Short mmCIF file of C-alpha atoms and ligand atoms in Angstrom, two decimals:
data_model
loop_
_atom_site.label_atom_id
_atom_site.label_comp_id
_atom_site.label_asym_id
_atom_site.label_seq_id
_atom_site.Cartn_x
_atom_site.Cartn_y
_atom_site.Cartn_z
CA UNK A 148 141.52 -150.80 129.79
CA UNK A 149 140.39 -147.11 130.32
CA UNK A 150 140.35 -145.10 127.21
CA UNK A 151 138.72 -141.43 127.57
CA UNK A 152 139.84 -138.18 125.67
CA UNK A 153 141.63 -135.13 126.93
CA UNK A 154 142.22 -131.34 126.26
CA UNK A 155 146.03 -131.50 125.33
CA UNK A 156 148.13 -128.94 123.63
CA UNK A 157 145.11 -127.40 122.24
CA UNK A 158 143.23 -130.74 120.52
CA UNK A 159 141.02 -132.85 122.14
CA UNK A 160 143.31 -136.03 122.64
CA UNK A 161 142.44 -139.55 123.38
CA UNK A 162 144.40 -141.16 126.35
CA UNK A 163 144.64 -143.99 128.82
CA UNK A 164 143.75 -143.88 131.77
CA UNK A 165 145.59 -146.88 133.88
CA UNK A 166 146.49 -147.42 138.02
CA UNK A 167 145.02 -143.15 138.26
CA UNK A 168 147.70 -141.85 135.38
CA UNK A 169 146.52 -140.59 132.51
CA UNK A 170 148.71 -141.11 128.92
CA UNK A 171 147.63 -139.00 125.74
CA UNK A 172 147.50 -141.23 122.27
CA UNK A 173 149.02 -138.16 120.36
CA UNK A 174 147.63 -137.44 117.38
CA UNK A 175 144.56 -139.51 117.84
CA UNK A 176 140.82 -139.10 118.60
CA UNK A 177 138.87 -142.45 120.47
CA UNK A 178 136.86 -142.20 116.79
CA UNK A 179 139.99 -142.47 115.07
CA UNK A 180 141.01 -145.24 117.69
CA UNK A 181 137.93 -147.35 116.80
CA UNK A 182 138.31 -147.55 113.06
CA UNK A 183 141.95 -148.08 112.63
CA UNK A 184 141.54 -151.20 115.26
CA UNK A 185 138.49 -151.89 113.39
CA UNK A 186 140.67 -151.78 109.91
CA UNK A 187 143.53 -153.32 111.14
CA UNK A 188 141.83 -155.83 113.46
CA UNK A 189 143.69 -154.94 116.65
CA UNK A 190 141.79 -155.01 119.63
CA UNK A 191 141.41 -151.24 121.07
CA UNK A 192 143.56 -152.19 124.31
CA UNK A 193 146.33 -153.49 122.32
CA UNK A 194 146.87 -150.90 119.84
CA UNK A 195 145.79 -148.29 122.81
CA UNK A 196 149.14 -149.44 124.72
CA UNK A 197 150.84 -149.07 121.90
CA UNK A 198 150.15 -146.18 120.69
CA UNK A 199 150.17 -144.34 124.85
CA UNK A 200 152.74 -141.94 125.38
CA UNK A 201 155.07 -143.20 128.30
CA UNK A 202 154.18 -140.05 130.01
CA UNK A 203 151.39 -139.50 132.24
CA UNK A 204 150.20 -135.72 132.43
CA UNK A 205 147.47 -134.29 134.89
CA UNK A 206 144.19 -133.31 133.30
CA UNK A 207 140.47 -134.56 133.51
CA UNK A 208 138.72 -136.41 131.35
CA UNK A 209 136.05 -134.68 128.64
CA UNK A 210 133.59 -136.09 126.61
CA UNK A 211 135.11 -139.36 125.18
CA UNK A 212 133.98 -139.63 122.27
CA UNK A 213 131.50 -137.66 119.89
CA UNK A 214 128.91 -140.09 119.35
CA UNK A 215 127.93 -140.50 115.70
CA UNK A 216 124.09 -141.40 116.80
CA UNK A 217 122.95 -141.58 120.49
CA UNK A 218 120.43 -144.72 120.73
CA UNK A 219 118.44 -145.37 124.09
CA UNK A 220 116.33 -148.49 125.43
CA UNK A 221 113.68 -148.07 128.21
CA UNK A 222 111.56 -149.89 130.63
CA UNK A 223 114.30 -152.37 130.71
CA UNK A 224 114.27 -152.26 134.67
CA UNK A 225 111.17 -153.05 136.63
CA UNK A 226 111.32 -149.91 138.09
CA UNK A 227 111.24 -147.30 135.52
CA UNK A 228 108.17 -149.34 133.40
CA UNK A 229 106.10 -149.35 137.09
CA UNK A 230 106.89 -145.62 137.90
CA UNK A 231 105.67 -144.58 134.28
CA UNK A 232 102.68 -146.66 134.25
CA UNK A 233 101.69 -145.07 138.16
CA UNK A 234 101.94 -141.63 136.38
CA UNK A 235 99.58 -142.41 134.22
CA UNK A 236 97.03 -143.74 136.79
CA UNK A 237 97.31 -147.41 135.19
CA UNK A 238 98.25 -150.55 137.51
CA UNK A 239 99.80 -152.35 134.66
CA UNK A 240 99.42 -150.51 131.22
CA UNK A 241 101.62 -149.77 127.72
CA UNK A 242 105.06 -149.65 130.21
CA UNK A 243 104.95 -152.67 131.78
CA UNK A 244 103.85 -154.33 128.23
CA UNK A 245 107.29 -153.12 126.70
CA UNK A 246 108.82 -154.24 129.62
CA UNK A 247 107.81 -157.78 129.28
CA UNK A 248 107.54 -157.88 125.40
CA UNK A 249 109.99 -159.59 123.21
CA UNK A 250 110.94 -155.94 120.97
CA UNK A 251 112.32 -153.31 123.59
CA UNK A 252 111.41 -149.85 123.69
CA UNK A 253 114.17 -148.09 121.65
CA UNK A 254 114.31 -144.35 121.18
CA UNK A 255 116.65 -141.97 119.03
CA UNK A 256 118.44 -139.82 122.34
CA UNK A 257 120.13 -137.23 119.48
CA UNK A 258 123.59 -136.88 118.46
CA UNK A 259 126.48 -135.39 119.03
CA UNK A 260 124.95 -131.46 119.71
CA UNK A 261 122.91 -132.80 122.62
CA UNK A 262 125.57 -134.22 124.24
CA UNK A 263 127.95 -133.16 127.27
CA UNK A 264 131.29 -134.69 129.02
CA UNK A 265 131.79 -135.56 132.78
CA UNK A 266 132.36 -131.45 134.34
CA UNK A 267 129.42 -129.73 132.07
CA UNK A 268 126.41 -128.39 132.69
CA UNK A 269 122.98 -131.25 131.68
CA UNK A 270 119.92 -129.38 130.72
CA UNK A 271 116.75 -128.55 131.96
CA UNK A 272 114.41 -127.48 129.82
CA UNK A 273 112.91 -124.02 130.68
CA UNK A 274 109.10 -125.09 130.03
CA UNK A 275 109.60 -128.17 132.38
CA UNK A 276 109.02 -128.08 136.20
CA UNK A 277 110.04 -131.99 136.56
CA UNK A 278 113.53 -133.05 134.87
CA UNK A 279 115.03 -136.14 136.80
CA UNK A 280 118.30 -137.67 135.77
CA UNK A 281 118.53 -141.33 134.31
CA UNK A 282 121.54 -142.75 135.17
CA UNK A 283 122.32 -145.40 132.39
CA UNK A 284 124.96 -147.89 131.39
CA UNK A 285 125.79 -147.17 128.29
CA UNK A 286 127.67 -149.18 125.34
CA UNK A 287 130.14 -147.74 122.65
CA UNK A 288 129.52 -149.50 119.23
CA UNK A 289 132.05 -150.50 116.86
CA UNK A 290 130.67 -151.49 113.58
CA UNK A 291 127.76 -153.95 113.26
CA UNK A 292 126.52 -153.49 116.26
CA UNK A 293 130.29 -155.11 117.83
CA UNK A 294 130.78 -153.87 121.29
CA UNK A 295 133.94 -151.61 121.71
CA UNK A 296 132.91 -150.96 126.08
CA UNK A 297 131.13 -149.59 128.21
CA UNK A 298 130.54 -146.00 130.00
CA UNK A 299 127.92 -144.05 132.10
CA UNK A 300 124.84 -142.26 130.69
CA UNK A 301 122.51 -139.64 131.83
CA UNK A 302 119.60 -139.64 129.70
CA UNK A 303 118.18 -136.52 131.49
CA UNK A 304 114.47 -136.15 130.66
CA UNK A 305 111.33 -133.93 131.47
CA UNK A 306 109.32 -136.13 133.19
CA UNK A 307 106.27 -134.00 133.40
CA UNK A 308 105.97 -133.55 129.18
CA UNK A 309 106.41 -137.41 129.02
CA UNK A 310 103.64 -137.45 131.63
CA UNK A 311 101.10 -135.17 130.04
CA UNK A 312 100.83 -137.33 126.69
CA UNK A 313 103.70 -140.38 125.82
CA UNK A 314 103.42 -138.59 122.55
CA UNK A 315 105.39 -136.14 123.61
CA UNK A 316 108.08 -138.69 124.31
CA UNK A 317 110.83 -137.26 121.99
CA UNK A 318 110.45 -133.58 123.74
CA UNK A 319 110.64 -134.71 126.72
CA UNK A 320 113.60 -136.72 126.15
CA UNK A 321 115.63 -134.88 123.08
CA UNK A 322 116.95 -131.21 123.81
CA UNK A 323 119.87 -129.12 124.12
CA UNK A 324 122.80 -130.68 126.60
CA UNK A 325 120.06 -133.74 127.34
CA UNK A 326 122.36 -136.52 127.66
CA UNK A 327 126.12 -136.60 129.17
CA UNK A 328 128.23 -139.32 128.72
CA UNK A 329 131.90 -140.52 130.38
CA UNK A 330 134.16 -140.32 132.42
CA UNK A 331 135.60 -142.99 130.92
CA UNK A 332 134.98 -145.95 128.18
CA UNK A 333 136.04 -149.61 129.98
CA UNK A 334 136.79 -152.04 126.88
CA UNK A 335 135.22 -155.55 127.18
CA UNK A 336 138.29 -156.85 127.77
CA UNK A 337 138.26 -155.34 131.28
CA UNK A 338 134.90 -154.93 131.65
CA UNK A 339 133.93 -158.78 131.11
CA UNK A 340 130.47 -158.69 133.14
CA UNK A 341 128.03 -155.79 132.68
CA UNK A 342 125.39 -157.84 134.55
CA UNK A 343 126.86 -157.25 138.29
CA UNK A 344 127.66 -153.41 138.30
CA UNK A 345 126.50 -151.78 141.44
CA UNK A 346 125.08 -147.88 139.92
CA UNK A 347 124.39 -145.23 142.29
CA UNK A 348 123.16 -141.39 141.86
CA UNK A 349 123.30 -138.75 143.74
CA UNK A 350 121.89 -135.18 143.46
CA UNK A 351 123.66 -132.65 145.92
CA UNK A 352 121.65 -128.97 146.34
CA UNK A 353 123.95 -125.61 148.02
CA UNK A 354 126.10 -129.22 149.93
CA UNK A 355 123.27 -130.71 150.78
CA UNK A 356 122.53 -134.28 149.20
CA UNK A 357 118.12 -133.93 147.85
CA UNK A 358 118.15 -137.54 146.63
CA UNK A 359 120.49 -140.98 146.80
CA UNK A 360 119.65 -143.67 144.50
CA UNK A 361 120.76 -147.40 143.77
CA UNK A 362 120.19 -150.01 141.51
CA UNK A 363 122.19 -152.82 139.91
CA UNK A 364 122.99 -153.87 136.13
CA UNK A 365 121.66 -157.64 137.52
CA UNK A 366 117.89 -156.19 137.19
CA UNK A 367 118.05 -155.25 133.72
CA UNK A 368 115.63 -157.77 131.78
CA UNK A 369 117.63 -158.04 128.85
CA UNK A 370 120.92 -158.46 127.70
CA UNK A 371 122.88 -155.86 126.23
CA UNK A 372 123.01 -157.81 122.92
CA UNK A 373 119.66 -158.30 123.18
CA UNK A 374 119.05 -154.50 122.70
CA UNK A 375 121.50 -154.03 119.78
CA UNK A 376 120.12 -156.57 117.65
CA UNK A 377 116.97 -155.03 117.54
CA UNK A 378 118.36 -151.43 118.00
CA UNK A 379 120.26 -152.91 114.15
CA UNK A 380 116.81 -153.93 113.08
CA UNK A 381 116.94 -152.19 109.09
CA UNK A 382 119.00 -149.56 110.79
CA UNK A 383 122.72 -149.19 109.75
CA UNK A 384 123.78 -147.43 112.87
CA UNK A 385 127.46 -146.15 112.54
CA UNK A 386 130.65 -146.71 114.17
CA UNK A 387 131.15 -144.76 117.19
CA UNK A 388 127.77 -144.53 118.08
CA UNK A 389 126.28 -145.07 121.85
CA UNK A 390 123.72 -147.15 122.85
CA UNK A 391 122.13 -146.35 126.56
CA UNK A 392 120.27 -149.13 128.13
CA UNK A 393 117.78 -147.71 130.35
CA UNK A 394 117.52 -146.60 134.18
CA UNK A 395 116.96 -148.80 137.72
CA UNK A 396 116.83 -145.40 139.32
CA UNK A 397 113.98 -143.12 139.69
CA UNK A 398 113.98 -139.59 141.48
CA UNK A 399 110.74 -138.74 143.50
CA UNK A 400 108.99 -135.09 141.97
CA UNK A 401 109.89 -133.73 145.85
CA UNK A 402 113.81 -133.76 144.02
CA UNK A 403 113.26 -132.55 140.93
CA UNK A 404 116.51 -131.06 139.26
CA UNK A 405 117.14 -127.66 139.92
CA UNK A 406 119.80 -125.01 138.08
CA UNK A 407 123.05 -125.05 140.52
CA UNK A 408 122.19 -128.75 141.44
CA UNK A 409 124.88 -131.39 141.18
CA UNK A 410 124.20 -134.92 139.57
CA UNK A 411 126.51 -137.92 140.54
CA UNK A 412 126.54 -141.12 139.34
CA UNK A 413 128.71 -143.75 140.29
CA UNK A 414 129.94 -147.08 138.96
CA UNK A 415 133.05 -148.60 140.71
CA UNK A 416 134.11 -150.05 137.68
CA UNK A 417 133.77 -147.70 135.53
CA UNK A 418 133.99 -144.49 137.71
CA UNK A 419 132.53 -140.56 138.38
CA UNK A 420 129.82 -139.22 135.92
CA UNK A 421 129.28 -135.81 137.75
CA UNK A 422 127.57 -132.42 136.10
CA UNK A 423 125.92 -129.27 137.05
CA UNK A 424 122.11 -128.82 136.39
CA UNK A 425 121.34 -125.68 134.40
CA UNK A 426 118.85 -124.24 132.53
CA UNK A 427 118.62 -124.17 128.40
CA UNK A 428 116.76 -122.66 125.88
CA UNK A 429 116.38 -119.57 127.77
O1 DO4 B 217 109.43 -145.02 128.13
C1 DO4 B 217 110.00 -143.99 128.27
C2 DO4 B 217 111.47 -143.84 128.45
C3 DO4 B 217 112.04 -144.89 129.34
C4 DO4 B 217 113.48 -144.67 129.66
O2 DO4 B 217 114.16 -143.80 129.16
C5 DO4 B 217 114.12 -145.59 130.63
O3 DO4 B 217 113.47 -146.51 131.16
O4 DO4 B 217 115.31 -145.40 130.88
MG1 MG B 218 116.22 -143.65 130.05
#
């Protein structure tokens, strides 16, 4: 099932999103959804049909959820460990070592403040000439690291101030409207392999499309349980928190995100992750 959240009658509403119609759950928030089927041991597509009004209405989805704590992996993909190592003038160096190590590179992405819905603007940083998108799966936790689904990430970075020292990792990755999330959350009963998902990204400029991108879910290195066993580690991450697995996809300097850009990602079976580029911080 397809569980996002809404703008209805004034509140930010979960709802279901099933064959293109969208249903509100009055009354209820996809936070609110998670513990009570969490408390009452339901599983979220159950009590989600239950609780679906019988009426579909016509709005867009927003943010789905407001993530508690925003975790992220990297290097998981060949591709992004090779790309960081090059930029650093080393063959094989520190990336390609967390690639093939045993404890994955896990960073803290933010929470809640940094992070925007499908429709809103991602950030660029105003002291950074080279922000790329990093289109992610992501997975929504339940408690104890349980998996409640799955939805897109953009864990939009500035490429150049990871560049000029991996120190400055965290600046270049943690910043105002850094990371959007949605369109939409596919529970596991749906969504039963996360291994075969074919991801694509797109960045359009004035109509005109700077960069296309693809990678599959089959070449991350790890699994996604994997990750959130170590991402639990002495670390009591909450409920209703996200965990983003890393990119396949890399965007060359020449396409650098610009304000008034356009940033698609797209995962048939999960759907549309699309959001303006602008400037923060100004
Ligand atoms: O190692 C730096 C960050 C890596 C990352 O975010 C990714 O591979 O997705
Ligand atoms: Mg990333």
């Amino acid at each position: 099932m397809k569980l996002t959240k809404i703008q209805w009658e004034g509140k930010r509403t979960a709802a279901v999103i099933e064959d293109g119609e969208v249903r509100p759950i009055p009354n209820y928030t996809l936070m609110a959804l998670i513990e009570r089927s969490e408390i009452e041991q339901i599983p979220i597509a159950q009590l989600a049909a239950r609780l679906a009004s019988a009426h579909p209405i016509d709005v867009p989805p927003i943010l789905p959820l407001k993530p508690r704590e925003v975790w992220a992996t990297g290097c998981t993909y060949k591709a992004s460990s090779s790309f960081r190592d090059a930029e650093h003038g080393a063959r094989e160096g520190f990336y390609a070592h967390v690639h093939n190590a045993s404890r994955p590179e896990i960073f803290f992405k933010g929470t809640t403040r940094v992070c925007v819905g499908p429709g809103e603007p991602i950030g660029i940083r105003p002291d950074s000439d080279f922000t790329a998108p990093e289109p992610e799966l992501a997975v929504v936790l339940g408690s104890k690291g349980s998996i409640v689904g799955y939805t897109l990430a953009n864990d939009v970075s500035a490429w150049d101030i990871e560049r000029e020292n991996p120190l400055y990792l965290p600046q270049s990755k943690v910043y105002d409207k850094c990371c959007s999330i949605g369109p939409v959350i596919v529970t596991t009963d749906e969504l039963t392999d996360p291994y075969s998902l074919e991801m694509t990204c797109a960045i359009t400029r004035g109509g005109e499309t700077v960069f296309e991108g693809a990678t599959s879910t089959a070449n991350l290195n790890r699994t996604v349980e994997e990750l959130i066993e170590y991402l639990l580690r002495a670390n009591s991450v909450p409920r209703g928190s996200v965990l983003l697995t890393g990119t396949g996809i890399i965007v060359p300097e020449s396409a650098a995100l610009k304000p008034g850009d356009v940033c698609t990602i797209r995962v048939p079976e999960i759907g549309v992750l699309s959001n303006l580029v602008a400037v923060v911080g100004d």
